[in-house]
Coordinates of C-alpha atoms in Angstrom, one line a residue:
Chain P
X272 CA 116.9 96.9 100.4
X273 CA 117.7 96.4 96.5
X274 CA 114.4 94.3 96.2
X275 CA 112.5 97.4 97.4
X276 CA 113.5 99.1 94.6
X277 CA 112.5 96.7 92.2
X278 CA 109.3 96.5 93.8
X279 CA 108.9 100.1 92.8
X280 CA 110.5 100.1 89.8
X281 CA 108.1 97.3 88.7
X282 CA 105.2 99.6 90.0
X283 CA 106.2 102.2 87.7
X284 CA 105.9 100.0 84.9
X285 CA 102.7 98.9 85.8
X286 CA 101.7 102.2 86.8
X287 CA 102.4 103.5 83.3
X288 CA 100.9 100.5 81.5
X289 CA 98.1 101.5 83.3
X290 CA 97.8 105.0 82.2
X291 CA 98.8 104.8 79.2
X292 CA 96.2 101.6 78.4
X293 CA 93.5 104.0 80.1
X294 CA 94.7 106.8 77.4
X295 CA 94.3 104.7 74.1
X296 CA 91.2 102.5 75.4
X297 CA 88.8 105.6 73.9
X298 CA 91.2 106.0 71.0
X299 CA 90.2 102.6 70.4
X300 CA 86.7 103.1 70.8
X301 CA 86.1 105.6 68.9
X302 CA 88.2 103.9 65.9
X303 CA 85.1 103.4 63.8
X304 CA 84.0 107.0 63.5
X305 CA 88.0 108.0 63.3
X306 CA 87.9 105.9 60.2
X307 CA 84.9 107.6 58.8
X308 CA 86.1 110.8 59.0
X309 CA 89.6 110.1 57.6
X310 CA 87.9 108.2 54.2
X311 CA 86.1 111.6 53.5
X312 CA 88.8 113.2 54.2
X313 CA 90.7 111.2 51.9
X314 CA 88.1 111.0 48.8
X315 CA 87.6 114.8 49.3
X316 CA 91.5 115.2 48.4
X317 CA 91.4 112.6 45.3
X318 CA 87.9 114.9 43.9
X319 CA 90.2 117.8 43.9
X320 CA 92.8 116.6 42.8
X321 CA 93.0 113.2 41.0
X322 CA 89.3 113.0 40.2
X323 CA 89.7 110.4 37.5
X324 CA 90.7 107.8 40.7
X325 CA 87.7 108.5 42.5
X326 CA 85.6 105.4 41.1
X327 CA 88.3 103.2 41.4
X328 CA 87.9 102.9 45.6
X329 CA 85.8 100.8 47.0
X330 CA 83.1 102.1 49.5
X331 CA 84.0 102.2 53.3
X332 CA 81.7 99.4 54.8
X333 CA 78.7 100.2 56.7
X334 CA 79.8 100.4 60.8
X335 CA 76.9 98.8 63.0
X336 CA 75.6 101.7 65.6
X337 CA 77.5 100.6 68.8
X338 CA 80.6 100.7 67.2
X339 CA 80.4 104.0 66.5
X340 CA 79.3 105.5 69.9
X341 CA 82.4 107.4 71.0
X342 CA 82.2 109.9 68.6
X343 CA 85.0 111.2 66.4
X344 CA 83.9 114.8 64.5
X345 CA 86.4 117.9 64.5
X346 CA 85.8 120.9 63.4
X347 CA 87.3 124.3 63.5
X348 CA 85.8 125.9 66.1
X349 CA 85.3 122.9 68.2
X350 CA 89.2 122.4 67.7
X351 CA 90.3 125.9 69.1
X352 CA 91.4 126.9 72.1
X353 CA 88.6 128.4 74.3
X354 CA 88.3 131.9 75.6
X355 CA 85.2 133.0 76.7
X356 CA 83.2 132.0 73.8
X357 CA 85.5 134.6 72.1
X358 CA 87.6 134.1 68.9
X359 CA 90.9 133.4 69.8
X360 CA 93.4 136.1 69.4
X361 CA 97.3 134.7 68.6
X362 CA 98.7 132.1 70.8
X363 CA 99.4 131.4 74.2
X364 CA 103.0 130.5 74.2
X365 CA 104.2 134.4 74.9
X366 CA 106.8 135.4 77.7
X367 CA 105.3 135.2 81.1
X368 CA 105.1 137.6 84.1
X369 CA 108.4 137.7 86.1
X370 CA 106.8 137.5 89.2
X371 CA 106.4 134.3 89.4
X372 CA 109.7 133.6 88.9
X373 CA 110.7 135.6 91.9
X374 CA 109.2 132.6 94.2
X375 CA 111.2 129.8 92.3
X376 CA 114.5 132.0 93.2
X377 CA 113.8 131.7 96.7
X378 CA 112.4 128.1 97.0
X379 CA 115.8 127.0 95.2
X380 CA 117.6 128.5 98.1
X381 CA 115.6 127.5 101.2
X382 CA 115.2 123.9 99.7
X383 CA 118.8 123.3 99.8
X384 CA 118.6 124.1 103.8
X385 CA 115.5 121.6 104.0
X386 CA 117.3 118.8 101.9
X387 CA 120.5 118.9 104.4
X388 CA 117.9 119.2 107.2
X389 CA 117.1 115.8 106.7
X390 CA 120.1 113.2 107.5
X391 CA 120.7 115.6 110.6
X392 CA 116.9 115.1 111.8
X393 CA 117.4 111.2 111.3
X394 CA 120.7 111.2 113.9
X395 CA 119.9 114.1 115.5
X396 CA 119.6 111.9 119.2
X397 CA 123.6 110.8 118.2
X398 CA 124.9 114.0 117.4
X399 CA 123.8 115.7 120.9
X400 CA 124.2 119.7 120.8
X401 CA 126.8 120.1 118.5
X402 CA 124.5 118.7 116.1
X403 CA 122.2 121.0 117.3
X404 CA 124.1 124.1 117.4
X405 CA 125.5 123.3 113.5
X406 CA 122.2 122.9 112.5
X407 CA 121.5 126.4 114.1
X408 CA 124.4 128.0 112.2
X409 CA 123.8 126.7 109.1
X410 CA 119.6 127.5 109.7
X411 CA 121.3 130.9 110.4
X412 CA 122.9 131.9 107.3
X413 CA 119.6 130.8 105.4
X414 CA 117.3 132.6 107.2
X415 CA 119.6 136.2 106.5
X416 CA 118.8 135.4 102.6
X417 CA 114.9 134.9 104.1
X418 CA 115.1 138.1 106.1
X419 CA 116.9 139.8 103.2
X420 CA 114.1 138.9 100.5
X421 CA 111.5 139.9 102.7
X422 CA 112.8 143.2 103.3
X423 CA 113.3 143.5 99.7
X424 CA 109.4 143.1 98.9
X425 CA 110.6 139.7 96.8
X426 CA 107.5 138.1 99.1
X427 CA 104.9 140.6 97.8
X428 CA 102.4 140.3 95.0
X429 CA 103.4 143.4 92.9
Chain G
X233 CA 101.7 97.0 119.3
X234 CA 101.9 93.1 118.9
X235 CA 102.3 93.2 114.9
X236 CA 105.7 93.1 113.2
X237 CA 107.1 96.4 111.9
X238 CA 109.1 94.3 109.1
X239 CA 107.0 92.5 105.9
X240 CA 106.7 88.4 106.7
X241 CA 108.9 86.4 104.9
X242 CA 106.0 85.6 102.0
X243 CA 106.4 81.4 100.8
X244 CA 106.5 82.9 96.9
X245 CA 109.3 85.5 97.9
X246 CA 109.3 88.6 95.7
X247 CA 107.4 87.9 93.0
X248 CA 104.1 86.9 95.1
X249 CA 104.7 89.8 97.3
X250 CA 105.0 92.2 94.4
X251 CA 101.8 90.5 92.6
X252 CA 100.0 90.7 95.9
X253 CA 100.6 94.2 97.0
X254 CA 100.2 96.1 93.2
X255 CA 96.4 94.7 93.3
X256 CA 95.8 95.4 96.9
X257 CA 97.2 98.9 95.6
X258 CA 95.2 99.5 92.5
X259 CA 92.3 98.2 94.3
X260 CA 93.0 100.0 97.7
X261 CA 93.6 103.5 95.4
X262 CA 90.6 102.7 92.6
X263 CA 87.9 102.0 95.2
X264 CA 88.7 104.5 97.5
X265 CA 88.9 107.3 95.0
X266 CA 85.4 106.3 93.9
X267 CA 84.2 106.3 97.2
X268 CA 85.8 109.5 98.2
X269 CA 84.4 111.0 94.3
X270 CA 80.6 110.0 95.9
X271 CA 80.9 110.8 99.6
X272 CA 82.7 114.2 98.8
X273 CA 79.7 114.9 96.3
X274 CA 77.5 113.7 98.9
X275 CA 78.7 115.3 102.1
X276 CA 79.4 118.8 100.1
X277 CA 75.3 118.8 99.4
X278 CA 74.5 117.6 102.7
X279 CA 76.3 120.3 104.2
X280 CA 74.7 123.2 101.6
X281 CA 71.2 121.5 102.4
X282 CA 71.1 120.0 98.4
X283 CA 70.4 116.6 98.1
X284 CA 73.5 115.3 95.7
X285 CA 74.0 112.5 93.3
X286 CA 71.0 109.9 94.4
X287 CA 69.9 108.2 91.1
X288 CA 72.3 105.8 90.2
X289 CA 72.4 103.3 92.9
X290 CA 71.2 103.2 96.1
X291 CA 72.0 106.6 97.7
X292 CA 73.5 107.5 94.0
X293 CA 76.7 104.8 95.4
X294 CA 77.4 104.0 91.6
X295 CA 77.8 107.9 90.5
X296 CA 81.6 107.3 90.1
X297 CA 81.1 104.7 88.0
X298 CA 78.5 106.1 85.9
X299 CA 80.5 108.9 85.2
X300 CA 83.7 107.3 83.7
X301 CA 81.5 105.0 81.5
X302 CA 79.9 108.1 80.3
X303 CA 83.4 109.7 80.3
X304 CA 85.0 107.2 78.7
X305 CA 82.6 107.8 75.5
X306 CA 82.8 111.5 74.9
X307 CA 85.1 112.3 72.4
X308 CA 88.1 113.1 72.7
X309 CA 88.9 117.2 71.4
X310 CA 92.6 118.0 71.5
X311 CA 93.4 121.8 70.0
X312 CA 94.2 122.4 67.5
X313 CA 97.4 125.1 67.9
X314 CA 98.1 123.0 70.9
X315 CA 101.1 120.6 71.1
X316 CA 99.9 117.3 70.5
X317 CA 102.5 115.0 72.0
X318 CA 102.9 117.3 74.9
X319 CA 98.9 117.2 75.6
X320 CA 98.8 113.4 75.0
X321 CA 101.4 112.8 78.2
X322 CA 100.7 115.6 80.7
X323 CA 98.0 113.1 82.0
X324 CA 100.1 110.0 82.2
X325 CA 103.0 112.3 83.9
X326 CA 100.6 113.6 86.3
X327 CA 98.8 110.5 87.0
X328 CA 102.1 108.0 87.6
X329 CA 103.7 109.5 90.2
X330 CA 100.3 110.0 92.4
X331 CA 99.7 106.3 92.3
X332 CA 103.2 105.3 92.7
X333 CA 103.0 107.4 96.4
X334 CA 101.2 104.2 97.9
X335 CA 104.4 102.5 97.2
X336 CA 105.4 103.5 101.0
X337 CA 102.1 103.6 102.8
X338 CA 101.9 100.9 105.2
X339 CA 98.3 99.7 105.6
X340 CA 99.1 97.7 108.4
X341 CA 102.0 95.6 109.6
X342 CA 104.0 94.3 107.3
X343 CA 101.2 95.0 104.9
X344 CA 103.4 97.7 102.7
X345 CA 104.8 97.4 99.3
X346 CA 108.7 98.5 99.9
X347 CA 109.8 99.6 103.4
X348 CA 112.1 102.3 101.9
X349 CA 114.3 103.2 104.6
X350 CA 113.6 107.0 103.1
X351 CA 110.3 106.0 102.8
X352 CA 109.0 109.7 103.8
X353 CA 111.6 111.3 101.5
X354 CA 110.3 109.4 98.8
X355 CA 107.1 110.7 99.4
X356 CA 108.4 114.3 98.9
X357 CA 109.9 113.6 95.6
X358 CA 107.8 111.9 93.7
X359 CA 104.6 114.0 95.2
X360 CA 106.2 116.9 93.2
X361 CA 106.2 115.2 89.9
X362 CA 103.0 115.7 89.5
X363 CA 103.2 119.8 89.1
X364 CA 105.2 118.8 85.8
X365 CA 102.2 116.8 84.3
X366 CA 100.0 119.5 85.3
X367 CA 102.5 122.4 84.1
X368 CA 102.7 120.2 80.8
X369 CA 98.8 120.3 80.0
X370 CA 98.7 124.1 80.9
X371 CA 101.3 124.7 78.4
X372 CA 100.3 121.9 75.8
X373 CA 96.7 123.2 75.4
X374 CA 98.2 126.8 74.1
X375 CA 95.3 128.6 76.0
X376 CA 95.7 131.7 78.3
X377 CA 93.8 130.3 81.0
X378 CA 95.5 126.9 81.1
X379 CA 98.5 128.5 81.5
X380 CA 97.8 131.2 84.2
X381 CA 96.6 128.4 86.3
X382 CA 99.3 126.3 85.1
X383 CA 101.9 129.1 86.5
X384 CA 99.9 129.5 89.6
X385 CA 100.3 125.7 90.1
X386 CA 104.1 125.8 90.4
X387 CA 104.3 128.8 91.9
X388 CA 102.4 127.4 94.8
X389 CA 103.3 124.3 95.0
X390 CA 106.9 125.6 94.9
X391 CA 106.3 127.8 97.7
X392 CA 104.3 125.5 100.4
X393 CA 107.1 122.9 99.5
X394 CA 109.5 123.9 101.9
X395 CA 106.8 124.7 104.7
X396 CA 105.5 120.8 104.2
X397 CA 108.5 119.5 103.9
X398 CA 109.9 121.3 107.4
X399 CA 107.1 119.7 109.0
X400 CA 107.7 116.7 108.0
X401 CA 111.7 116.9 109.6
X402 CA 109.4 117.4 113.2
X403 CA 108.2 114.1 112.7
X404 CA 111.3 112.7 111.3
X405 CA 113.4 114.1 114.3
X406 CA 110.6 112.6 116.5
X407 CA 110.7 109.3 115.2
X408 CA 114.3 108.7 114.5
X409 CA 113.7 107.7 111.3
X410 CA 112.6 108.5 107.6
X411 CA 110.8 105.1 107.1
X412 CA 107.3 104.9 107.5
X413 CA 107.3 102.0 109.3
X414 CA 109.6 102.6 111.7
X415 CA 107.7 106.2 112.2
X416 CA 104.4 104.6 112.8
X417 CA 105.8 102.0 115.4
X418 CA 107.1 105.6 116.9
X419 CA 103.8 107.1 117.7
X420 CA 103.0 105.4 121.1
X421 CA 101.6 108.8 121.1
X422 CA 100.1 110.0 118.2
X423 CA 102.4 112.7 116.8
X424 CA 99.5 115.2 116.5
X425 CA 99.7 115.9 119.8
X426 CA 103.5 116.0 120.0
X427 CA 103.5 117.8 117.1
X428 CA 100.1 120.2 116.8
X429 CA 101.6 122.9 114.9
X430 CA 103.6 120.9 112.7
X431 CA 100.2 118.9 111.9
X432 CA 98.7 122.0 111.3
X433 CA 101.6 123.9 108.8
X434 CA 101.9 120.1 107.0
X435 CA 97.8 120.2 106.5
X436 CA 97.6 123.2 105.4
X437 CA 100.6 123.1 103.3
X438 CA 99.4 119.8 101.9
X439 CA 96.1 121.0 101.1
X440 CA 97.8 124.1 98.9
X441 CA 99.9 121.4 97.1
X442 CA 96.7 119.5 95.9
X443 CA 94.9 122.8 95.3
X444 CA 92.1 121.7 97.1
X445 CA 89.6 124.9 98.1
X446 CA 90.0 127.2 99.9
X447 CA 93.3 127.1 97.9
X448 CA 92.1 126.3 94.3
X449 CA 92.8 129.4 92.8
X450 CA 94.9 127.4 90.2
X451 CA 91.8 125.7 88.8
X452 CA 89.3 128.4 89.9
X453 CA 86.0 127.7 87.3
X454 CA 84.6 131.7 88.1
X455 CA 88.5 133.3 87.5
X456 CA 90.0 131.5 84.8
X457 CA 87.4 129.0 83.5
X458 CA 89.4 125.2 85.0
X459 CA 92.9 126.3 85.0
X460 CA 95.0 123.6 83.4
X461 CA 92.6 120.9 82.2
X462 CA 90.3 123.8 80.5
X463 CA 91.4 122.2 77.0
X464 CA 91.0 118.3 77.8
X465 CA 88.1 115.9 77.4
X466 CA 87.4 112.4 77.7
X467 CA 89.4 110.6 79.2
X468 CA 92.3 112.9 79.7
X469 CA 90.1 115.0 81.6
X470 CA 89.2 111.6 83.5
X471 CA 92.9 110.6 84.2
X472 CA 93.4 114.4 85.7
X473 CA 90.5 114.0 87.9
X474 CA 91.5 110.6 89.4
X475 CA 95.1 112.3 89.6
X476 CA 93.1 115.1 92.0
X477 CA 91.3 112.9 94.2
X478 CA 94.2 110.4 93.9
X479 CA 96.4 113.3 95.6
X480 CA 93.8 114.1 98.4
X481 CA 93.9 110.4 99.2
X482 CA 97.5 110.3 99.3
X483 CA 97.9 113.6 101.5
X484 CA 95.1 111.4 103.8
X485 CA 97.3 108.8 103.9
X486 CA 100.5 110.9 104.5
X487 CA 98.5 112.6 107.2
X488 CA 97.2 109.4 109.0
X489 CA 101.0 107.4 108.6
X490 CA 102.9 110.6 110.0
X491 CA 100.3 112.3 112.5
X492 CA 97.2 110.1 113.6
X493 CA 99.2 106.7 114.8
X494 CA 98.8 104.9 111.2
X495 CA 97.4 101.8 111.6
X496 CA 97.6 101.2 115.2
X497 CA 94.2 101.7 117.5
X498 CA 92.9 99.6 119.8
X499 CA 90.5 96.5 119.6
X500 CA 89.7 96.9 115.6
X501 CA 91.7 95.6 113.3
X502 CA 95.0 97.6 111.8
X503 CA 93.9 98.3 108.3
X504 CA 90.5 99.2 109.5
X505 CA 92.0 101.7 111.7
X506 CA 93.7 102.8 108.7
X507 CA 90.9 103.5 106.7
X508 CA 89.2 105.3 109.2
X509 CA 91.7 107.4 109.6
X510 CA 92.1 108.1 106.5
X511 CA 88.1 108.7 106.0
X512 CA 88.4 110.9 108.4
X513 CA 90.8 113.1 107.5
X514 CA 89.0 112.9 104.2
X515 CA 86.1 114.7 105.8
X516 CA 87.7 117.1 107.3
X517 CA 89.1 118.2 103.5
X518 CA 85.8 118.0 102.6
X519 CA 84.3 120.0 105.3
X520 CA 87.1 122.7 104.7
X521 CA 86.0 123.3 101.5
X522 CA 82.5 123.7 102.1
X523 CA 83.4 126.3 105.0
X524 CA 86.3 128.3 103.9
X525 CA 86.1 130.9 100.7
X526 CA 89.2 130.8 97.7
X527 CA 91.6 133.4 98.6
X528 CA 93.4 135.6 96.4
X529 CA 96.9 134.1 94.8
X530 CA 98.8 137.5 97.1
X531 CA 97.2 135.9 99.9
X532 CA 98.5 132.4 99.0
X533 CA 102.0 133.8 98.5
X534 CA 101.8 136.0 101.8
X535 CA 100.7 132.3 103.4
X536 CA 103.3 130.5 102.4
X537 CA 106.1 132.8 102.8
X538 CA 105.3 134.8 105.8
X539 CA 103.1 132.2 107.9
X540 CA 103.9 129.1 107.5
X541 CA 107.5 129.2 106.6
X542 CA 108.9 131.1 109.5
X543 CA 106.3 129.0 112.0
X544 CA 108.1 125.7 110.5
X545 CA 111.5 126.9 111.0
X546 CA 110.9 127.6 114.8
X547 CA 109.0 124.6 115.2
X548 CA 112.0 122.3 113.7
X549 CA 114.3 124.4 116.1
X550 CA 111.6 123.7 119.4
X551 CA 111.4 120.3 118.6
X552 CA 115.3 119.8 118.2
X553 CA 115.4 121.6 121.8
X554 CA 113.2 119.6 123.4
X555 CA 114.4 115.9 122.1
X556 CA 117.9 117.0 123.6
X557 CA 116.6 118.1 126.6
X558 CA 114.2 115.7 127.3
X559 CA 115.7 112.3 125.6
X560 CA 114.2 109.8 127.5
X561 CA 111.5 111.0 129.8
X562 CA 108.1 110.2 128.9
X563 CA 106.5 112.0 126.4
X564 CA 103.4 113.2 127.9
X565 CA 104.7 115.9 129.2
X566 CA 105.5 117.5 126.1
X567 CA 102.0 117.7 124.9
X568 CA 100.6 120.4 126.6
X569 CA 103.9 122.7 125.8
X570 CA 103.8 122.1 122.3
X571 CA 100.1 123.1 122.4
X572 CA 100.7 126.1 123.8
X573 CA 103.6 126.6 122.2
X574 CA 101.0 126.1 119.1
X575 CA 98.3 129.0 120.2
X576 CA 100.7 131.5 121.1
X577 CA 102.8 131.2 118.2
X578 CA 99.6 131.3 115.5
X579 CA 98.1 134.1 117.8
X580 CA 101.0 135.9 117.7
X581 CA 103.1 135.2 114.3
X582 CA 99.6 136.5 112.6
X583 CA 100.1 139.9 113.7
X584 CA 103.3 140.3 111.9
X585 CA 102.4 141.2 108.5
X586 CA 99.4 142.3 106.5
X587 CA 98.1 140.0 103.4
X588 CA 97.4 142.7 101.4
X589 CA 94.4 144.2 100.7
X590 CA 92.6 146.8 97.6
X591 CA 93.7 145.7 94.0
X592 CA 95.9 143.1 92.8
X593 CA 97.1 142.9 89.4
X594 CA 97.2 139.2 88.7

């Protein structure tokens, strides 16, 4: 049983590698024009500011084409967030609708009764009807809350 | 069934069966994705009277493939007020956990990477990682839209959890078991038939948790422009779309393993039978969406929590009943109770509330 853990442990690993691999291969890629960018970048600052350095670094050497296909070229507006083509007015990180909250209340409640469910479904056949009827009881008590919610319009979209 | 419900003793013990099984699995998940990426294009047109990819390759076959080289060298945009970090990992979080899923999915006999004896429980927990990922890119990207859908997201997935998950204990109290091996060597009959309205509650449940239409409000294009992956590019946006078709594949599998028999059929062989199965139920995703229109998120809610919920919990409590009072007869006679059992229950549980109707604030 322990080795079937390890199994998926080791999966996990792989599975990560894997993403993460698939994450940095464009990063990669696009290395070239990245490093284009940040040398302007970097000469613009030394013009403003330290313009006596300027002719002391040497020229960026010339890229061939194909290295620089993946392109690498913020801007401002290409950089913010979208909405509708509009300009984008203060953040998005602002306190959300309650509502939705509501629903999370609930499901913290009823997943409890589905997470005991569980072991009891397993052995079910051995525990015979007072298995059953336990199961009832306890289904029961959850169900009130249910009921209870309900008739307090929790469910509703308002 | 003649095949062994327990993996063979493999001559290179852990290590070869590891090796083995995480290729069969990245190759098993990888191909099939791409073929479910073309034949879902493919079948959606055929069904609207379009035509459909059918350049690249014969019958466009290599589509897939020329989309992730051409995705693979777009650049990369991440915003600018956004989190950075936070936007970098939401792929990878969503991503892991819907490839580590096929962990527990036995292709056919013996043929599965760890025969967790809470194989199906598994299943449910690391299924639900995925909603993080997802709520982490809606909140990352700092854009309204992103986070609506992000916040529809969770709030669906939280409520068709319990509904899914009730319909799973059905099978579970059917099959005696929690591992997937031991529930497909169960199903001498296929547990659809034992089990028609949990099949239905767990599709329908499963298709809400995957937000595939007619339940893709979260990532609705005409509402709230993609929902969570508005703000990503590249191959970000890639990994998310893998993770999407990556989940439909793995609520196939689910379906096939727990409803359909798994890999056991007659005359072909057992991981054919699988994929088939799978395929098929594929399809039938497929053929939903084309049919069925996006409902409104009151009407999800009202779904969940008024429908399906209360149907699960009587169907748990009928199957309970019937397994102590029918312990060792044959099954058969089962079947057409729980069928009708099925239509009078949908026919009449549907006449119990209203979903709602005139304006809803969202």
């Amino acid at each position: 049983m322990l080795a079937d853990y390890g199994y998926i442990g080791l999966l996990l690993v792989v599975a990560i590698f894997f993403a993460v691999t698939t994450l940095l291969l464009p990063f990669f890629l696009s290395f070239p024009s990245r490093l284009v960018i940040y040398f302007r970048r970097f000469t613009q600052y030394l013009e403003t500011h330290y313009p006596f350095l300027v002719r002391f670094i040497p020229p960026l050497p010339k890229f061939p084409r194909f290295m620089q296909v993946v392109p690498y070229n913020p801007n401002p507006v290409k950089s913010s967030t979208f909405e509708c083509g509009m300009e984008t007015i203060g953040t998005a990180w602002v306190r959300f609708n309650f509502r939705y909250y509501f629903y999370a209340l609930v499901f913290i409640a009823l997943d409890v009764l589905v997470v005991f469910l569980y072991p009891w479904a397993v052995e079910l056949r051995g525990l015979g009807l007072f298995g059953l009827i336990a199961a009832l009881v306890f289904i029961f008590i959850i169900v009130i809350g249910y009921i209870y919610a309900w008739r307090k319009k929790v469910l509703e979209w308002k | 069934m003649t095949m062994a419900a327990l993996p063979p003793d493999w001559p290179g013990g852990f290590w070869l069966h590891w090796g083995v099984f995480v290729v069969v699995i990245f190759v098993f998940v990888m191909a099939t994705i791409m073929g479910f990426i073309w034949f879902e294009r493919r079948a959606m047109a055929i069904m609207q009277a379009r035509l459909g990819p059918n350049r690249a390759g014969p019958f466009g076959v290599l589509q897939p493939v020329a989309d992730g080289i051409k995705v693979m060298l777009k650049e990369d945009i991440v915003p600018a007020k956004g989190d950075k970090v936070v936007h970098w990992l939401a792929p990878v979080v969503a991503f892991v956990p819907a490839l580590m899923i096929f962990a527990v999915v036995p292709f056919q006999g013996g043929a599965i990477l760890a025969d967790l004896n809470i194989g199906i429980l598994y299943i449910v927990a690391i299924s639900s990682v995925t909603t993080v990922g997802v709520f982490m890119a809606g909140w990352a990207s700092n854009n309204k839209y992103s986070l609506l859908g992000a916040m529809r997201q969770v709030a669906s997935v939280v409520s068709y959890e319990i509904p899914v998950v009730l319909s799973i204990v059905g099978v579970v109290l059917l099959a005696g078991s929690l591992s997937m091996q031991q529930i497909v060597m169960a199903q001498d009959i296929p547990f659809i038939l034992l089990q028609p309205l949990g099949f239905l509650l767990f599709f329908i449940g499963a298709l809400a948790e995957i937000n595939r239409a007619p339940f893709d409000l979260m990532e609705a294009d005409s509402e709230i422009v993609a929902g969570f992956h508005t703000e990503y590019s590249g191959m970000k946006f890639a990994l998310f779309y893998l993770v999407e078709y990556g989940e439909a594949l793995a609520i196939s599998a689910i379906v096939t393993t727990l409803f359909l028999g798994g890999w056991r059929g007659p005359l072909l062989l057992p991981w054919l039978w699988f994929l088939i199965k799978v395929i098929l139920v594929f399809f039938v995703i497929v053929w939903i969406r084309t049919t069925v229109p996006r409902i409104r998120i009151d009407q999800l809610m009202a779904l969940a929590w008024k429908f399906l919920f209360p149907l699960a919990l009587i169907n748990l409590i009928i199957t309970a009943v019937e397994i102590l009072v029918w312990p060792a007869g044959s099954l058969w006679v089962l079947v057409p109770i729980n069928i009708a059992v099925m239509i009078v229950l949908v026919l009449l549980w549907s006449r119990f509330f209203k979903l709602g109707w005139g304006k809803v604030e969202v």
